[in-house]
Tab-separated table of C-alpha atoms in Angstrom:
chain	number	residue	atom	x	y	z
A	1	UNK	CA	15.210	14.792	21.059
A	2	UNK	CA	16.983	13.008	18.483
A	3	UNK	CA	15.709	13.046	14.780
A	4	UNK	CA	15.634	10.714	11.808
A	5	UNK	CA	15.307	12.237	8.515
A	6	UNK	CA	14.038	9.744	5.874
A	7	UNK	CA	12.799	10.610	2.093
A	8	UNK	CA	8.931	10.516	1.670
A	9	UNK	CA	9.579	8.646	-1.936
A	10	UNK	CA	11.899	6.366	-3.812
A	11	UNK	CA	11.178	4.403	-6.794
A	12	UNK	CA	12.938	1.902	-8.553
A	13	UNK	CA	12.384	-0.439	-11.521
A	14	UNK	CA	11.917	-3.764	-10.901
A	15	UNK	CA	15.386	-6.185	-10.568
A	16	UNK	CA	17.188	-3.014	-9.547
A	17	UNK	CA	18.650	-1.996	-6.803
A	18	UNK	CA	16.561	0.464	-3.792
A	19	UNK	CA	18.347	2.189	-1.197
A	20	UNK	CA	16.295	4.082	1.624
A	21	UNK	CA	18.105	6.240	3.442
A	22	UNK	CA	17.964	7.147	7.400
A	23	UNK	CA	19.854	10.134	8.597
A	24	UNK	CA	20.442	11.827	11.932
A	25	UNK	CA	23.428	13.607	14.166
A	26	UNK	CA	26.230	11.126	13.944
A	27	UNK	CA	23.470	8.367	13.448
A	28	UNK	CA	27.133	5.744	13.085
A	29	UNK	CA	27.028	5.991	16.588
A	30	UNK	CA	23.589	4.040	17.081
A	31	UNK	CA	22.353	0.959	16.352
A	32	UNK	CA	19.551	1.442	13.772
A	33	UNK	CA	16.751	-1.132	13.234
A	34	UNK	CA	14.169	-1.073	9.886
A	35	UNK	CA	10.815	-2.067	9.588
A	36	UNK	CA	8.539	-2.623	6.364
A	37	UNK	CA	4.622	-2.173	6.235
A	38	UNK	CA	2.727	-3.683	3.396
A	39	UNK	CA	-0.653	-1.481	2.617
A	40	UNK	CA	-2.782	-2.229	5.599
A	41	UNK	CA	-1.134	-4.399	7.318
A	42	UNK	CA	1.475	-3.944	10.607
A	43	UNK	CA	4.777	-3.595	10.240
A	44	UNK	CA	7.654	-6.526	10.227
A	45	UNK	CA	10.861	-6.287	11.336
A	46	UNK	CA	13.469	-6.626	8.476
A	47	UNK	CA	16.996	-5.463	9.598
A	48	UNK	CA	17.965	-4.837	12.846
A	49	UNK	CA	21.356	-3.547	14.690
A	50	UNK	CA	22.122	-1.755	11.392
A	51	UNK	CA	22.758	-4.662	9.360
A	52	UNK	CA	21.192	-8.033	10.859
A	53	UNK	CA	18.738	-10.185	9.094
A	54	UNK	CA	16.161	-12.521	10.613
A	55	UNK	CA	15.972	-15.956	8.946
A	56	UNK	CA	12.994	-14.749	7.142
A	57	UNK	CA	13.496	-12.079	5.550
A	58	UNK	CA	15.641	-12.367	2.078
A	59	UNK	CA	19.090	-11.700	1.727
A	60	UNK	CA	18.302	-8.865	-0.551
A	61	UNK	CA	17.561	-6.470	2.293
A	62	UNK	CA	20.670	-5.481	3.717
A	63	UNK	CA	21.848	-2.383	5.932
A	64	UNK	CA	24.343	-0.086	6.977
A	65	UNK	CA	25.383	2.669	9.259
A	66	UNK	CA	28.421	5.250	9.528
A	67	UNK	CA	28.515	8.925	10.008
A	68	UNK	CA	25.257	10.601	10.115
A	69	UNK	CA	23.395	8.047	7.433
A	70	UNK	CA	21.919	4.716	8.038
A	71	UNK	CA	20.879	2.451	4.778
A	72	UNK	CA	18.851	0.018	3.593
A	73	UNK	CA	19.271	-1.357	0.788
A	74	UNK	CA	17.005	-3.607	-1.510
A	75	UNK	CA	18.831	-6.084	-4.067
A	76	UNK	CA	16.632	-6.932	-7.073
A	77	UNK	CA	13.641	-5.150	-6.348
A	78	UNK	CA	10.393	-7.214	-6.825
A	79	UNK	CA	6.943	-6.108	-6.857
A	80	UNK	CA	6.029	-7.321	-3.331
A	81	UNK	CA	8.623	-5.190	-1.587
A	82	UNK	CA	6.507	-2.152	-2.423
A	83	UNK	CA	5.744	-0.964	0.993
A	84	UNK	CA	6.635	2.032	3.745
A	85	UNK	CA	9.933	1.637	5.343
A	86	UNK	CA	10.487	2.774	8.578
A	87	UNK	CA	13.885	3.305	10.375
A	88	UNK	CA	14.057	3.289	13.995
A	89	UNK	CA	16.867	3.724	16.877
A	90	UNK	CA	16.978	4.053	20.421
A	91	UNK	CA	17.947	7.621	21.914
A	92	UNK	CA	20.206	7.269	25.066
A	93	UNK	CA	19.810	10.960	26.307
A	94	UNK	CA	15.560	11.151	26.160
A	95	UNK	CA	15.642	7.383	26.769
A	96	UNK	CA	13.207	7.124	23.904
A	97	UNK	CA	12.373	5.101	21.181
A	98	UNK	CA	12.471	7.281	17.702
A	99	UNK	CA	10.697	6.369	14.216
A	100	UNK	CA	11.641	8.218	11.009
A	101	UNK	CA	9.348	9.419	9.110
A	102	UNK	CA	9.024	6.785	6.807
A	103	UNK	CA	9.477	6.070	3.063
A	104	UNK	CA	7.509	4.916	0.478
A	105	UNK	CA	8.554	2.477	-2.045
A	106	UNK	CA	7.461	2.691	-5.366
A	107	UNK	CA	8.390	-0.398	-7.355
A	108	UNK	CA	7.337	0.746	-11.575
B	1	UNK	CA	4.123	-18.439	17.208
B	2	UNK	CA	3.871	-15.027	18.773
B	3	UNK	CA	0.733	-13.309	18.532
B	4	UNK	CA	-0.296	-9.820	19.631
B	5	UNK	CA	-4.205	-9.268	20.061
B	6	UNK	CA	-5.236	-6.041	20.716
B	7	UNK	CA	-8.622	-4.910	21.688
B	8	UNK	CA	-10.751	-2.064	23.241
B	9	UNK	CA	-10.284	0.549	20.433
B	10	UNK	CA	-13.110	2.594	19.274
B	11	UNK	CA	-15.386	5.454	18.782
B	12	UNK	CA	-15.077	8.036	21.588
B	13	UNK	CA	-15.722	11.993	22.261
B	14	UNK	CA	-12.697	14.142	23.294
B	15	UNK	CA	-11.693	14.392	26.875
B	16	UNK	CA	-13.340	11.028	27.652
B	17	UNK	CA	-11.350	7.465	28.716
B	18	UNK	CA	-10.580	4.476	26.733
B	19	UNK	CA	-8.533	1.157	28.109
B	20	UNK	CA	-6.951	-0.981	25.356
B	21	UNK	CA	-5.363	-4.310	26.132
B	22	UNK	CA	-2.900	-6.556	24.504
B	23	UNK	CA	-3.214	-10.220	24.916
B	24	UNK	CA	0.051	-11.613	24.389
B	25	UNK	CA	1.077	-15.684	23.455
B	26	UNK	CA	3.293	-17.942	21.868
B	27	UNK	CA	6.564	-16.744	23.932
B	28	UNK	CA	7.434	-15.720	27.613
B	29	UNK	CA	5.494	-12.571	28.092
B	30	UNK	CA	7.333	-11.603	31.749
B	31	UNK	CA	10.591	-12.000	30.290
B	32	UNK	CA	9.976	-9.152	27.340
B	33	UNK	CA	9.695	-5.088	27.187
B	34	UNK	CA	6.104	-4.471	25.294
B	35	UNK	CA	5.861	-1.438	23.428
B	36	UNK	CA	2.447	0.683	22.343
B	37	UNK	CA	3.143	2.361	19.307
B	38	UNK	CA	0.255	4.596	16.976
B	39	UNK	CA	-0.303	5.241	13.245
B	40	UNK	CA	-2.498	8.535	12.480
B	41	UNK	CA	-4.548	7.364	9.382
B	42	UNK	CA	-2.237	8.234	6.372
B	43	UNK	CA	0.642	8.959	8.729
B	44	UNK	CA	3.798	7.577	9.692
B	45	UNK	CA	4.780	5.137	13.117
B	46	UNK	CA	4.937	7.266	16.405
B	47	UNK	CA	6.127	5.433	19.639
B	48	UNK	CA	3.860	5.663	22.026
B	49	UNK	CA	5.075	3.853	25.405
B	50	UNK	CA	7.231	1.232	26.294
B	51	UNK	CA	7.020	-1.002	30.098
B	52	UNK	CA	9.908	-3.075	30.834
B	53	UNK	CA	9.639	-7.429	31.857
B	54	UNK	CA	7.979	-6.462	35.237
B	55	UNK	CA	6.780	-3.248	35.178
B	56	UNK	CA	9.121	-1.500	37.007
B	57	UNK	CA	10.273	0.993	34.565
B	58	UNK	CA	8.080	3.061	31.859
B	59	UNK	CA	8.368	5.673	29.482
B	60	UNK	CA	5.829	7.644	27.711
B	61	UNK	CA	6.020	9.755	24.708
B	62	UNK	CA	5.926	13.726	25.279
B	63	UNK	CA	2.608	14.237	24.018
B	64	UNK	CA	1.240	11.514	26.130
B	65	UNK	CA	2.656	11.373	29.307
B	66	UNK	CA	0.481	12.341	32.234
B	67	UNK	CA	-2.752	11.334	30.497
B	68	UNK	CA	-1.877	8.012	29.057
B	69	UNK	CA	-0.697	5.003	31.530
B	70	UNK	CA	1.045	1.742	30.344
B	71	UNK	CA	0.878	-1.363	32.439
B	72	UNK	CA	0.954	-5.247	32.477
B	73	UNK	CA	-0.323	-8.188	34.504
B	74	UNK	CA	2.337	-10.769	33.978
B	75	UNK	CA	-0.083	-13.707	35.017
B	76	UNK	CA	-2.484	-12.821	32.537
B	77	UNK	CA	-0.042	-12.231	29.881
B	78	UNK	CA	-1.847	-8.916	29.380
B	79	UNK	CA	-0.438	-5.499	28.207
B	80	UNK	CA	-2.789	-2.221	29.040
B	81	UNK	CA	-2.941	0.998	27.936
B	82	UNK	CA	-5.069	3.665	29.654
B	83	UNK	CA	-5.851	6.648	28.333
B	84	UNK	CA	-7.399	9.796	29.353
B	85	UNK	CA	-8.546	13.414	28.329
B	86	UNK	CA	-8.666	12.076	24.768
B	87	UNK	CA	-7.890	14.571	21.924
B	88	UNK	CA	-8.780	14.280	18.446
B	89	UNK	CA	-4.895	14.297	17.447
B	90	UNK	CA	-5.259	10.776	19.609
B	91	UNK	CA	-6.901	9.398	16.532
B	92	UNK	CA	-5.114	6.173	15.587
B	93	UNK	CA	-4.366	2.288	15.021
B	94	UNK	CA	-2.467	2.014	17.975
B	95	UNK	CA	-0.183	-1.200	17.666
B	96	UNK	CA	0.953	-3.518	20.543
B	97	UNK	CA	4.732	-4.498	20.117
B	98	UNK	CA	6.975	-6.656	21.805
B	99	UNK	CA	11.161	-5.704	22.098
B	100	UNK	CA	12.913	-8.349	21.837
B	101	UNK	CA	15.090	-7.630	24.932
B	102	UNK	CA	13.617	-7.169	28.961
B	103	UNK	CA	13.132	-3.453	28.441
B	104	UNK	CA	13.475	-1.762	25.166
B	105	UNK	CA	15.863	-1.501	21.771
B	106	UNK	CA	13.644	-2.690	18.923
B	107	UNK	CA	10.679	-4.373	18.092
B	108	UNK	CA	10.327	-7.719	16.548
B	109	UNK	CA	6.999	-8.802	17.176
B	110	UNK	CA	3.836	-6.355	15.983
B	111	UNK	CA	0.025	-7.116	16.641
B	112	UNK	CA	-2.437	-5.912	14.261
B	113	UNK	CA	-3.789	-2.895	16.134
B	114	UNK	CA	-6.889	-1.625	17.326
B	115	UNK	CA	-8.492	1.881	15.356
B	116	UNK	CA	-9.255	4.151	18.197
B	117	UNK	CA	-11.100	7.457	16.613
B	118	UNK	CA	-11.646	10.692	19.041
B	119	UNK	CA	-14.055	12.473	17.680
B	120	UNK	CA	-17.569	14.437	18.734
């Protein structure tokens, strides 16, 4: 079945700029949703179809998608976005639903 | 607001039965695909199972399929998940989800889980 590849670990200083990345086989051609979990608690929704933004969620988080990488990326990194971020996309040909692995954000 | 309640987790010895259930408000719950998804403690999100707005349709994750069994009562605005011949590797928060379309795509709604823990 399809596979999303995320890095275990970024870190970034804080007011800089965080990008978590999200790959898999021609990955462009899917829609690609991203999720944040806070240290025990569940996870919220914070981008979905590769770059859409609920009203909630700040305009800092923002997302992409071509080839075989998906992005997001985190404007003016603050303390509270330390979390795990999770990509996600649906997989036509097992008619699945696929989670990356997951990365952890490390704001110093 | 939409809230996800899970319940029905706990404490159980491998190859024995647990039910959880989902109790779902604060939007249409026949109109929505609801999703089980599981975190292993210290582990990443694994989808779990997905039902579609009635029931009609369902999908399980590999590891799962043929002892677990998703289902819904649309007048009770509950979500189900049975599961059977429990294995240790079961061992999770296992999260109740709602997609935001009639079958599934993505989540945007997540409840707050219930720690099931197979173990002897």
């Amino acid at each position: 079945s399809f596979v999303l590849t995320q890095p275990p670990s970024v870190s970034v200083a804080p007011g800089q700029t965080a990008r978590i990345t999200c790959a898999g086989n021609n990955i462009g051609a899917k829609r690609v949703h991203w999720y944040q979990q806070r240290p025990g608690q569940a996870p919220v929704l914070v981008v979905y179809d590769n770059s859409g933004r609920r009203s909630e969620i700040p305009e800092r988080f923002s997302g992409s998608n071509s080839g075989n990488t998906a992005a997001l990326t985190i404007s003016r990194v603050e303390a509270g976005d330390e979390a795990d971020y999770y990509c996600q996309v649906w997989d036509s040909s097992s008619d699945h639903v696929i989670f990356g692995g997951g990365t952890k954000l490390t704001v110093l | 607001q939409v809230q996800l309640v899970e319940s029905g987790g706990g404490v159980v010895q491998p190859g024995r039965s647990l039910r959880l259930s989902c109790a779902a408000s604060g939007f249409t719950f026949s109109r929505n695909g609801i999703h089980w998804v599981r975190q292993a403690p210290g582990k990443g999100l694994e989808w779990v199972a997905v039902i579609s707005y009635d029931g009609t349709k369902v999908r399980y994750e590999d590891s799962v399929k043929g002892r677990f069994t998703i289902s819904r009562d649309n007048l009770k605005n509950t979500l189900y998940l049975q599961m059977n011949s429990l294995r240790t590797e079961d061992t999770a928060i296992y999260y109740c989800a709602k997609d935001w379309s009639g079958s599934w795509d993505y989540i945007d709604y997540w409840g707050q889980g219930t720690l099931v823990t197979v173990s002897s």
